[in-house]
mmCIF file of C-alpha atoms and ligand atoms in Angstrom:
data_model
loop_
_atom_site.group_PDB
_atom_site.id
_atom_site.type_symbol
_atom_site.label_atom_id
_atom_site.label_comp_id
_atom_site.label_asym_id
_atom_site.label_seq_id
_atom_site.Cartn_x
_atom_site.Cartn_y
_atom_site.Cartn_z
ATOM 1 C CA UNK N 1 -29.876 -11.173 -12.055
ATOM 2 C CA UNK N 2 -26.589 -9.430 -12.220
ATOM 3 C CA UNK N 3 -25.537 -7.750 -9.691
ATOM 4 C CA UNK N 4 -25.215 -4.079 -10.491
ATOM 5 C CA UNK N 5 -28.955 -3.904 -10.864
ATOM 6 C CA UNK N 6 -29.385 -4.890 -6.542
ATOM 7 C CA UNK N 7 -26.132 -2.378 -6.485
ATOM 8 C CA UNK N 8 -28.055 0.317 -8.744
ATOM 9 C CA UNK N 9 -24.666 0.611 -10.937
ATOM 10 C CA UNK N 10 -23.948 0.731 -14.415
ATOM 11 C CA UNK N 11 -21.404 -2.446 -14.378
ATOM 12 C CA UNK N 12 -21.560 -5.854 -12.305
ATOM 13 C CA UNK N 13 -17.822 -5.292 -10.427
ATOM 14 C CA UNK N 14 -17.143 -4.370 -6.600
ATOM 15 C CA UNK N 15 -13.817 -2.664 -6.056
ATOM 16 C CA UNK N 16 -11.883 -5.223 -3.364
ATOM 17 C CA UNK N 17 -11.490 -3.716 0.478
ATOM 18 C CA UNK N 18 -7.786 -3.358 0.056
ATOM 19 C CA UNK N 19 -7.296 -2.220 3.576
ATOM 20 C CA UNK N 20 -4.779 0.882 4.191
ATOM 21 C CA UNK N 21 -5.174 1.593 0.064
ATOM 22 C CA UNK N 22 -8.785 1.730 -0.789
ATOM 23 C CA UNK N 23 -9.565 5.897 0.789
ATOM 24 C CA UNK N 24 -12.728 7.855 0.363
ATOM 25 C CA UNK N 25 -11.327 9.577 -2.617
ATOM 26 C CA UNK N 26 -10.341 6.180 -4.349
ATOM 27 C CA UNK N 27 -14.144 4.643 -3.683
ATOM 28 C CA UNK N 28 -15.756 7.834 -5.354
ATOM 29 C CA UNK N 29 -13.131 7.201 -8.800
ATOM 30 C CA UNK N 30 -14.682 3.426 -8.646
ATOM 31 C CA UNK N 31 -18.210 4.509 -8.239
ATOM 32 C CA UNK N 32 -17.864 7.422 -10.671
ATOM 33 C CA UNK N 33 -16.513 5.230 -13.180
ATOM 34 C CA UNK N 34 -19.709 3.057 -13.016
ATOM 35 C CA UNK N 35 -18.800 0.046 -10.295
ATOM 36 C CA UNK N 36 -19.347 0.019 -7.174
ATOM 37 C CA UNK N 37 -16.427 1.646 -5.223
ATOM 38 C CA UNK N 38 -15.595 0.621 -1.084
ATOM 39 C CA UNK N 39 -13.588 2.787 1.364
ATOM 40 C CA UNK N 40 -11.567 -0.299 2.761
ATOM 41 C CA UNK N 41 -11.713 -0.014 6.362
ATOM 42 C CA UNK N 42 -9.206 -2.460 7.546
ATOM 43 C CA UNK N 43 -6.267 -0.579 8.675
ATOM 44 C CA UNK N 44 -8.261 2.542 9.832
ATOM 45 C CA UNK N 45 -9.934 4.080 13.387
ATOM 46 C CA UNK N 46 -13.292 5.058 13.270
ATOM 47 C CA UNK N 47 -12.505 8.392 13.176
ATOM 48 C CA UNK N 48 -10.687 7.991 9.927
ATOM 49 C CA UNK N 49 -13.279 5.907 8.544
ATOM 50 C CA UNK N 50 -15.828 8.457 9.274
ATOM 51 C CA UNK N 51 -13.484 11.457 7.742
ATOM 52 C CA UNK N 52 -13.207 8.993 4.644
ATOM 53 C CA UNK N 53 -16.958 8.133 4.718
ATOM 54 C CA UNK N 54 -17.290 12.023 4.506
ATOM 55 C CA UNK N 55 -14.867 12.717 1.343
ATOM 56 C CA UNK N 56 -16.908 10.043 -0.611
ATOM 57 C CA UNK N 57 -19.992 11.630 -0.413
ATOM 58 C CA UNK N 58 -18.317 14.877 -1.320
ATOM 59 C CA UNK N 59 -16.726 13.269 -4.552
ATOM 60 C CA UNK N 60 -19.572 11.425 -6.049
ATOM 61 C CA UNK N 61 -23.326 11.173 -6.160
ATOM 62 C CA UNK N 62 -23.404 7.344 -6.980
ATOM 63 C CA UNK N 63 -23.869 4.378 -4.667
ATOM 64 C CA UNK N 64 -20.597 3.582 -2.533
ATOM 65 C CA UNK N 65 -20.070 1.259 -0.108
ATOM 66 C CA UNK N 66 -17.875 0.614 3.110
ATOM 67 C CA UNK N 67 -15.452 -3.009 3.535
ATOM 68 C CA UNK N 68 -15.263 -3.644 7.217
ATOM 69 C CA UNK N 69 -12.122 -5.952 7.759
ATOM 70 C CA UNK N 70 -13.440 -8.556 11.153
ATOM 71 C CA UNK N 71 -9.923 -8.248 12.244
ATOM 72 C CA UNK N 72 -9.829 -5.030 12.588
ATOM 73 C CA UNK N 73 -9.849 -3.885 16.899
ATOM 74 C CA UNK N 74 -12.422 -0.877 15.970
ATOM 75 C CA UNK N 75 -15.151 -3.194 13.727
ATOM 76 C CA UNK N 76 -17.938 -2.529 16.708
ATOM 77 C CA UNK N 77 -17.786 0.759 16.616
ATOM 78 C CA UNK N 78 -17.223 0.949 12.736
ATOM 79 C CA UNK N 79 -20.292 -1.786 12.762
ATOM 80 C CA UNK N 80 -22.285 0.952 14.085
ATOM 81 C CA UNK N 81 -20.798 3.646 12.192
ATOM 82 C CA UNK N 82 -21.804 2.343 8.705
ATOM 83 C CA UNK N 83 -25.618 2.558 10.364
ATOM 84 C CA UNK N 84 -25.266 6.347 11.033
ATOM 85 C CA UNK N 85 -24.219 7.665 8.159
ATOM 86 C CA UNK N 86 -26.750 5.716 6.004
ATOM 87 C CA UNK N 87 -23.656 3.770 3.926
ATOM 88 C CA UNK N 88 -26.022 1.877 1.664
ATOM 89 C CA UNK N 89 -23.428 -1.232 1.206
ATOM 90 C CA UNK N 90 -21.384 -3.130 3.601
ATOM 91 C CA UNK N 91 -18.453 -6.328 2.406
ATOM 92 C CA UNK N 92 -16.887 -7.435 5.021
ATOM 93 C CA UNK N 93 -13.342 -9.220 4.858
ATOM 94 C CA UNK N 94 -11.220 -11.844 7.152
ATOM 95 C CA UNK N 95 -13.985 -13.154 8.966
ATOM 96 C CA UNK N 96 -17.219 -14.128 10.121
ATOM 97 C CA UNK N 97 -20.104 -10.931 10.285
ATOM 98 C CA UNK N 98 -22.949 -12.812 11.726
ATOM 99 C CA UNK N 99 -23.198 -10.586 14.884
ATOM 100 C CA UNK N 100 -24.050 -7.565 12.722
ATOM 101 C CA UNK N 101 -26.039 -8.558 10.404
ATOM 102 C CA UNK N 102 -29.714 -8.469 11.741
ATOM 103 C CA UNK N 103 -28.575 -4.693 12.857
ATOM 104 C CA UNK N 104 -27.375 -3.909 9.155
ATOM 105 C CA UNK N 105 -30.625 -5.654 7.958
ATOM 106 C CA UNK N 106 -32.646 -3.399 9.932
ATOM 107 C CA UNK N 107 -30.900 -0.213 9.174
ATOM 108 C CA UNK N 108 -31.516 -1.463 5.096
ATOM 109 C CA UNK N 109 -28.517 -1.827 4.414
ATOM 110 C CA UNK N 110 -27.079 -4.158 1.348
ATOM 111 C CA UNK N 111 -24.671 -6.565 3.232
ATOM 112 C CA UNK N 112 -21.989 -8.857 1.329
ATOM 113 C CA UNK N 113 -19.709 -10.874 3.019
ATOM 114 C CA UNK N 114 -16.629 -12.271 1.709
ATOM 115 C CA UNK N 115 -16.387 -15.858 2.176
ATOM 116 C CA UNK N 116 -13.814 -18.733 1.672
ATOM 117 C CA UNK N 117 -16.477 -22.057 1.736
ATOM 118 C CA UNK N 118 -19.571 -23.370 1.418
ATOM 119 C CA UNK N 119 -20.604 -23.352 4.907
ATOM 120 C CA UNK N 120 -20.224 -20.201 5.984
ATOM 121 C CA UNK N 121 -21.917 -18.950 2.678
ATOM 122 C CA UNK N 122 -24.708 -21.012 3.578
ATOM 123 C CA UNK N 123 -24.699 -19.788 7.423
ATOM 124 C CA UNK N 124 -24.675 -15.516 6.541
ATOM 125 C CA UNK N 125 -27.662 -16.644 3.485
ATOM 126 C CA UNK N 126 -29.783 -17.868 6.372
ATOM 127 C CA UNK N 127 -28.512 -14.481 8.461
ATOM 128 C CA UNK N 128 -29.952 -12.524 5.859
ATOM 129 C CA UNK N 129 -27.054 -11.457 3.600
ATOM 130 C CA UNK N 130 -28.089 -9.798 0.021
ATOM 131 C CA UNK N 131 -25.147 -12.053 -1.401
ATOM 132 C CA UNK N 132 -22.139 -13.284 -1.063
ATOM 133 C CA UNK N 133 -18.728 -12.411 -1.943
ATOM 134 C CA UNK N 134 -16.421 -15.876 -2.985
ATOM 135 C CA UNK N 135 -12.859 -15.095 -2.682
ATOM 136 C CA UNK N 136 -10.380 -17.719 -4.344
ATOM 137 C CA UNK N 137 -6.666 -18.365 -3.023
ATOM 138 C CA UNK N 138 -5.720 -16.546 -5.996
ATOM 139 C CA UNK N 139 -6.555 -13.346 -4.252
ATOM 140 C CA UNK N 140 -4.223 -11.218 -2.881
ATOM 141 C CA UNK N 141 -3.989 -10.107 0.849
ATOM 142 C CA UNK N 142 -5.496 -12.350 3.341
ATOM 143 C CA UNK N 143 -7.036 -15.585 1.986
ATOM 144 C CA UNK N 144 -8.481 -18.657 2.224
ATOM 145 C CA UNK N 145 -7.717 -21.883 0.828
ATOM 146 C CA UNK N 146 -9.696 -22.613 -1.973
ATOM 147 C CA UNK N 147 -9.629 -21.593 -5.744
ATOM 148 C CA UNK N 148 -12.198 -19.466 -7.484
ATOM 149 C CA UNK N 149 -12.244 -22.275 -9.863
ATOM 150 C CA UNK N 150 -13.273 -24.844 -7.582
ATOM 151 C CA UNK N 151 -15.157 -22.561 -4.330
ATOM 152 C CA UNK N 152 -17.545 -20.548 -7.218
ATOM 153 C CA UNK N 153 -19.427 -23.046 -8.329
ATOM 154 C CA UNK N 154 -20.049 -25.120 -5.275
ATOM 155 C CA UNK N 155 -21.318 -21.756 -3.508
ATOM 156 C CA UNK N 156 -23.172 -20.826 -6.287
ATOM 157 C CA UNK N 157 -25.007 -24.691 -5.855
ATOM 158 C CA UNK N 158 -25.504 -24.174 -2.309
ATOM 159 C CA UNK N 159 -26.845 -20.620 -2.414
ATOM 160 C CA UNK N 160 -30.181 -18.773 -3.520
ATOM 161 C CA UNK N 161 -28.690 -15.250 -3.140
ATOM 162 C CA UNK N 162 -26.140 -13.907 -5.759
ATOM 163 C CA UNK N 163 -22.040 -14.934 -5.969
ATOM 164 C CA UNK N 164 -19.636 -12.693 -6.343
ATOM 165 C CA UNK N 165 -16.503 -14.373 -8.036
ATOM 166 C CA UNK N 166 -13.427 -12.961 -6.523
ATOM 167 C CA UNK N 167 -9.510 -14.011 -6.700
ATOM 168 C CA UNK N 168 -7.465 -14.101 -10.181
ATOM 169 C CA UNK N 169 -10.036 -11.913 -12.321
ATOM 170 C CA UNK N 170 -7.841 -8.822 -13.951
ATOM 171 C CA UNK N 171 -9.095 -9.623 -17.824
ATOM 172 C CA UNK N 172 -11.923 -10.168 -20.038
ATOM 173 C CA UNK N 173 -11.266 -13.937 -20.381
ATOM 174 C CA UNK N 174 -11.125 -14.298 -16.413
ATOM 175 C CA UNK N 175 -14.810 -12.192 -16.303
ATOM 176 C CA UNK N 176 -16.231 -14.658 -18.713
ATOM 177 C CA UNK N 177 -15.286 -17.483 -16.987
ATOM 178 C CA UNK N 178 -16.978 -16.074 -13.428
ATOM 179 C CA UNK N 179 -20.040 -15.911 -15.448
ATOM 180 C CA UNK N 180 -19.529 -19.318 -16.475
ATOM 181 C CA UNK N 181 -18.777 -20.493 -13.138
ATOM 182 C CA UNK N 182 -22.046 -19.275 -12.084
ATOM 183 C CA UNK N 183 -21.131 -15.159 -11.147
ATOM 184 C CA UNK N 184 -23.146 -12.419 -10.984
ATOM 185 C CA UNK N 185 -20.683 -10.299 -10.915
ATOM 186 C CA UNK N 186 -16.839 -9.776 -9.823
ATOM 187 C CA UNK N 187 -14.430 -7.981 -7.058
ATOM 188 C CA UNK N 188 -11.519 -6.907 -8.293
ATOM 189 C CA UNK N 189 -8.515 -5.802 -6.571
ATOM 190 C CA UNK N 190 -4.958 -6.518 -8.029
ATOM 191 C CA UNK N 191 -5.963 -4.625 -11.642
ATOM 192 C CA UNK N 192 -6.998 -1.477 -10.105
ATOM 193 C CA UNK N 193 -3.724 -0.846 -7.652
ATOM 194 C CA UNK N 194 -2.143 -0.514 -11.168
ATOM 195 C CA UNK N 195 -4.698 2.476 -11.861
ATOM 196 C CA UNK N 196 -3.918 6.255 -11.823
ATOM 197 C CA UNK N 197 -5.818 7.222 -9.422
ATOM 198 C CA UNK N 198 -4.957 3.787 -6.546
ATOM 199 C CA UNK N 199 -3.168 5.938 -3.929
ATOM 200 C CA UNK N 200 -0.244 3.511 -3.565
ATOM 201 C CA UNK N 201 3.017 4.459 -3.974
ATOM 202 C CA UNK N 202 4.254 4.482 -7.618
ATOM 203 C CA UNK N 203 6.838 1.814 -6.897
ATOM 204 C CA UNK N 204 4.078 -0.495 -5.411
ATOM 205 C CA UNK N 205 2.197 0.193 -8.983
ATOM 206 C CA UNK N 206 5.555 -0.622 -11.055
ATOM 207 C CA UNK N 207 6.032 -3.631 -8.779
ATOM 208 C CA UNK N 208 2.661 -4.783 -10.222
ATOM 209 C CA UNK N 209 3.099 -3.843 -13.994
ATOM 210 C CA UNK N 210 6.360 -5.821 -13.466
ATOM 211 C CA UNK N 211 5.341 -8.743 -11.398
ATOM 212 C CA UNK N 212 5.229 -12.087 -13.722
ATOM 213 C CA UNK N 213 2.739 -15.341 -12.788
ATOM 214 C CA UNK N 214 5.047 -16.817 -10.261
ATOM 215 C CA UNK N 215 5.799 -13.533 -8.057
ATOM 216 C CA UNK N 216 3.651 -13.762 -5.401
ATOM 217 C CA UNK N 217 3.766 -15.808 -2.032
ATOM 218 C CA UNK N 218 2.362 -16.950 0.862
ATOM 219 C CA UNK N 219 3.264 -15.637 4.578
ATOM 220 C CA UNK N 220 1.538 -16.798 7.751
ATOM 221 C CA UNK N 221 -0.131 -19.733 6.446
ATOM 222 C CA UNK N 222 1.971 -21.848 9.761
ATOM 223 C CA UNK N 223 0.115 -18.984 11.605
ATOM 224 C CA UNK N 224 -3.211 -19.421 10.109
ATOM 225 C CA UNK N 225 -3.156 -15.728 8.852
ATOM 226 C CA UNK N 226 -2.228 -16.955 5.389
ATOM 227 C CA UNK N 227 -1.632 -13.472 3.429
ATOM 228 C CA UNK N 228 -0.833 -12.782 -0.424
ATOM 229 C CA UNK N 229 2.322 -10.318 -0.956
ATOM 230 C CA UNK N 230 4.886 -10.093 -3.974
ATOM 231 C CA UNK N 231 7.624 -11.584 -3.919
ATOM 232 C CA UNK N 232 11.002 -9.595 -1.991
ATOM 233 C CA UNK N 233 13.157 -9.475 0.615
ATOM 234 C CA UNK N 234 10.494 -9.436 3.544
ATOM 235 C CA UNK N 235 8.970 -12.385 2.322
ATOM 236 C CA UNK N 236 11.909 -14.440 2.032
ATOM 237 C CA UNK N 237 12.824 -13.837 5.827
ATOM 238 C CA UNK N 238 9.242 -13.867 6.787
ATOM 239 C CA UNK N 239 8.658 -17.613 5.373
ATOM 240 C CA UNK N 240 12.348 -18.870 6.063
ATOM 241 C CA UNK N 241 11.641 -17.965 9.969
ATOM 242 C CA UNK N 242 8.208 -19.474 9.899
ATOM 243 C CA UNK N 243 9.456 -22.321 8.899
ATOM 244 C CA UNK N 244 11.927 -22.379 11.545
ATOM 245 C CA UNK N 245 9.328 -21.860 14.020
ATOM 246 C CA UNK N 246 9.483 -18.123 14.658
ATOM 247 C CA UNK N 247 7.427 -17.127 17.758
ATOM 248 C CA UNK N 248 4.341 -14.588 16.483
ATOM 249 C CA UNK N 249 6.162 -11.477 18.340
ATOM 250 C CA UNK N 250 8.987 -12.401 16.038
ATOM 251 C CA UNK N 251 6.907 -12.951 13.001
ATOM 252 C CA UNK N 252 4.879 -9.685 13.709
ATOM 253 C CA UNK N 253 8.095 -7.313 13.729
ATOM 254 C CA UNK N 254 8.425 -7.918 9.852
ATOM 255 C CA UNK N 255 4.616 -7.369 9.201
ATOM 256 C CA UNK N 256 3.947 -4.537 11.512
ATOM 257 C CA UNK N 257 3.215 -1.526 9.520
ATOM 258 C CA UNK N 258 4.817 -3.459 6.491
ATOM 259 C CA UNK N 259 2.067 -2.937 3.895
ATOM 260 C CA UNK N 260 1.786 1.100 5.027
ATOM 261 C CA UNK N 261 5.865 0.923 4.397
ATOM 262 C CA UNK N 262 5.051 -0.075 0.844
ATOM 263 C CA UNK N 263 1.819 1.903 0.116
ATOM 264 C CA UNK N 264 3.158 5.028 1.466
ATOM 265 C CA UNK N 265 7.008 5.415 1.451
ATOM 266 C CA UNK N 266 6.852 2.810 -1.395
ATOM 267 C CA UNK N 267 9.832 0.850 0.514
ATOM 268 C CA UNK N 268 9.471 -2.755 -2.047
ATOM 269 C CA UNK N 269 11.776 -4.509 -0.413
ATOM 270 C CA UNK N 270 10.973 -4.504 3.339
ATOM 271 C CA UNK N 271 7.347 -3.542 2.578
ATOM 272 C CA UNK N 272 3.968 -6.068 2.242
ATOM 273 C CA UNK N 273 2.764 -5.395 -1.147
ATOM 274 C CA UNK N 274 -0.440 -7.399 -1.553
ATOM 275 C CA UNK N 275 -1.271 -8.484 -4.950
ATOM 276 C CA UNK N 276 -3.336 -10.978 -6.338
ATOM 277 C CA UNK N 277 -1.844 -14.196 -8.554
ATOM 278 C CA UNK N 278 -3.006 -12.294 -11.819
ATOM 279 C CA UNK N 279 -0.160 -9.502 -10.905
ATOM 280 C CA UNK N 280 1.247 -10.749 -14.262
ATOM 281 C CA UNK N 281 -1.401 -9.988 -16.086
ATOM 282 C CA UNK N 282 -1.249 -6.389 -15.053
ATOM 283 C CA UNK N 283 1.215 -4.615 -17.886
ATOM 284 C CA UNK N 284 0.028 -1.158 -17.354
ATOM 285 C CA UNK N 285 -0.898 1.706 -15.412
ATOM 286 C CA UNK N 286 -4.327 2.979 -16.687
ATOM 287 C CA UNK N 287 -7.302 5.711 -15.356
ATOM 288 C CA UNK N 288 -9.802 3.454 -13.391
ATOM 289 C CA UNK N 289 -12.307 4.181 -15.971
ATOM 290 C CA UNK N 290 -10.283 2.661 -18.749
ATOM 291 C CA UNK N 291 -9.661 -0.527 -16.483
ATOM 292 C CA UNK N 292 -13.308 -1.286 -16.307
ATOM 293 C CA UNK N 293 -14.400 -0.368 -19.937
ATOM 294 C CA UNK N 294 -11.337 -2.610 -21.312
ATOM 295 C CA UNK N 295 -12.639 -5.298 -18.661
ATOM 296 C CA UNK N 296 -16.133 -5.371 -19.939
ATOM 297 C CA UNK N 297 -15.475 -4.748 -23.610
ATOM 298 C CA UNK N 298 -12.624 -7.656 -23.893
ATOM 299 C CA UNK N 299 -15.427 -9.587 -22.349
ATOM 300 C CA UNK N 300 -17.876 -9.309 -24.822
ATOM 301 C CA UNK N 301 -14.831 -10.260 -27.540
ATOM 302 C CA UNK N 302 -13.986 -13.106 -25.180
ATOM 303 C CA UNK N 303 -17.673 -14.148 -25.550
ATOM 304 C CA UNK N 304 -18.253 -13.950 -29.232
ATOM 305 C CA UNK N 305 -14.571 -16.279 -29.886
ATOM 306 C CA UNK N 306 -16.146 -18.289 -27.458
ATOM 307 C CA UNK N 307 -19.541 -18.841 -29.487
ATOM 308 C CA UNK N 308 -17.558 -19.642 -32.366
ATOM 309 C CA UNK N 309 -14.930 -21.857 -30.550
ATOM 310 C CA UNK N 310 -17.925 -24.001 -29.120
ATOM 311 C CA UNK N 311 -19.656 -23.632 -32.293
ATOM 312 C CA UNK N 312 -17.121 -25.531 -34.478
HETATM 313 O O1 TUI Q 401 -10.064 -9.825 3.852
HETATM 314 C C1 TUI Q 401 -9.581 -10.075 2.778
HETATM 315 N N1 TUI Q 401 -8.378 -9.626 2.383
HETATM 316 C C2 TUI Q 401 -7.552 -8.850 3.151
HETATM 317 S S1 TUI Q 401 -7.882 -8.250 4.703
HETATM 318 C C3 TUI Q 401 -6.390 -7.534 4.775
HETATM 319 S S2 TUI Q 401 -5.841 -6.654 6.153
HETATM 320 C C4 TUI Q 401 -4.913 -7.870 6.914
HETATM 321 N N2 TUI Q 401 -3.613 -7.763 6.829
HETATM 322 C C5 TUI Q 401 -2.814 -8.675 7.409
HETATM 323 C C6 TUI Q 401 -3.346 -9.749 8.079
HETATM 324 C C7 TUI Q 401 -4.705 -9.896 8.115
HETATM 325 C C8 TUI Q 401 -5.508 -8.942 7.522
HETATM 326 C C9 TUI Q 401 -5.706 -7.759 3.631
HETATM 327 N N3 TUI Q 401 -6.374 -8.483 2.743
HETATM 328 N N4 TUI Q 401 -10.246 -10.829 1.883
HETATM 329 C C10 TUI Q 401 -11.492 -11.407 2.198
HETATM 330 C C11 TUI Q 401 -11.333 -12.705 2.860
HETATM 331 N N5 TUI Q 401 -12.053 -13.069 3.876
HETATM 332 N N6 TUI Q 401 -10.436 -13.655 2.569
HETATM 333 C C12 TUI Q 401 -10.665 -14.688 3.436
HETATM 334 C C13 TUI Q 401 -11.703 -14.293 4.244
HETATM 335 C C14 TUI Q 401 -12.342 -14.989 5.316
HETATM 336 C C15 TUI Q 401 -11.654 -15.897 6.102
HETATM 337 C C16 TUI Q 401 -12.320 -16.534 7.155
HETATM 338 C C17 TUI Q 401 -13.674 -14.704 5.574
HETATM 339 C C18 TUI Q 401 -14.324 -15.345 6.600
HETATM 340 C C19 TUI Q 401 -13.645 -16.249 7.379
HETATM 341 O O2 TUI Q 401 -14.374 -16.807 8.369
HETATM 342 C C20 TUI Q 401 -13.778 -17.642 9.286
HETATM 343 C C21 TUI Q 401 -14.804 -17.898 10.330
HETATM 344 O O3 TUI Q 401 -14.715 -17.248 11.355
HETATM 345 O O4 TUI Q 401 -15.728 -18.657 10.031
#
């Protein structure tokens, strides 16, 4: 079964949680464009999360759902938030959700945790989530060690419930191959920052559209916070000091309120700008709608050159 029919939406795709990006108003272009749009919770309070949670509802009248980031120092109270206004989905990002799920269960809601192996796939499908989310190193912001390539199809062996492919999709080709891989579906994250209606910064967006396959790094991975960021001048000095053994405080000062620096005042240089390994597939900046058409119809071309290919 594909997942948009458990989702109840007209294409098989989850919007990534993109923490301090994905806002109320950005969910409701996802969901109105016929995925299945999240309000990324990571870098907000509950109080925020709640204002967002509000705005959604106001902007569409299809199913949305919430990302709750495990990292963040509010998740408890956001845990329980999610329950009382009757959000109908819940991902969850950068950790283990076991401790909420029988609660989400009970309240009926549609739980999908992101996950980086085979065990803890296994370990939430026994906890009763509806499936599971499997994010590949190719992914940007915080990751986990594995490829899509390799982590899909062992999941999707282990597993009864659905798999969500995640990590280096942006094109036709790439959603072809999840299905192939065993996928239900995608998340995508990195192709819709470069969208006109992703409140980043515009410079963020050109940094995307510009980006080429090699662009992106690695910082924290000594740290075991291992995060996915383009290529500049914070990076450098981030990884060069790691290397060198940087205390945490140290390490944190470059970090702290980096990725708002580059979503907001669209500072490139000293800012985090998350972004996935297919950044150089992005080459434009397109409505969210058009995105997720182009997606599915390139798909379908990818599919019938692929008939004929195997054909042969
Ligand atoms: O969560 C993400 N991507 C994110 S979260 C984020 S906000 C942030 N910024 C800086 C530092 C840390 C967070 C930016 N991007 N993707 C989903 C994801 N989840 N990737 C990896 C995982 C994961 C890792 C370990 C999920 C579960 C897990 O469990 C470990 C355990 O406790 O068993």
């Amino acid at each position: 079964m594909k997942i948009n029919e458990l989702l109840n939406v007209k294409y098989p795709l989850i919007q990534g949680g993109m923490a301090n990006i994905a806002t109320g108003e950005f969910a409701a272009s996802v969901s109105n464009a016929g995925a299945l749009g999240l309000i990324g919770a990571g870098g907000m309070t509950t109080e925020i999360l709640k204002e967002n949670i509000q705005k959604c509802k106001e902007l569409t009248s299809q199913p949305f759902g919430v990302n709750l980031m495990m990292l963040n120092p509010y998740v408890d109270e956001m845990a329980q938030l999610v329950i009382d206004e009757g959000i109908k989905v819940v991902t969850t990002g950068a950790g283990n959700p076991s401790k909420y799920m029988k609660a989400w269960k009970e309240a009926g809601i549609i739980v999908m945790p992101v996950v980086p192996s085979v065990a803890l796939a296994k370990r939430l499908e026994r906890s009763g989530a509806d499936a599971v989310i499997v994010e590949g190193t190719e992914a940007g912001g915080h990751i986990g060690e594995l490829t899509t390539m390799a982590l899909v199809p062992q999941v999707v062996e282990a597993v009864s419930i659905p798999v969500i492919a995640a990590g280096g999709i942006a094109s036709g080709k790439q959603l072809l191959a999840a299905y192939a891989l065993g996928a239900s579906g995608v998340q995508v994250g990195t192709c819709l920052l470069a969208s006109e209606e992703c409140p980043v910064h515009e410079n963020y967006k050109n940094a995307i559209v510009k980006a080429k396959d090699t662009d992106t790094t690695v910082t924290g991975r000594i740290g075991g916070t291992p995060v996915r960021i383009i290529k500049n001048r914070m990076a450098k000095e981030y990884i060069k000091r790691e290397k060198e053994g940087a205390s945490m405080e140290e390490l944190e000062t470059y970090t702290l309120g980096s990725l708002r620096k580059a979503v907001l005042e669209g500072d490139i240089q000293s800012g985090s700008l998350m972004a996935g390994q297919v950044a150089g597939l992005v080459k434009e900046i397109k409505p969210v709608k058009a995105i997720i058409e182009d997606l599915f119809h390139d798909c379908e071309a990818e599919k019938e050159k692929l008939i004929n290919f195997l054909g042969e």
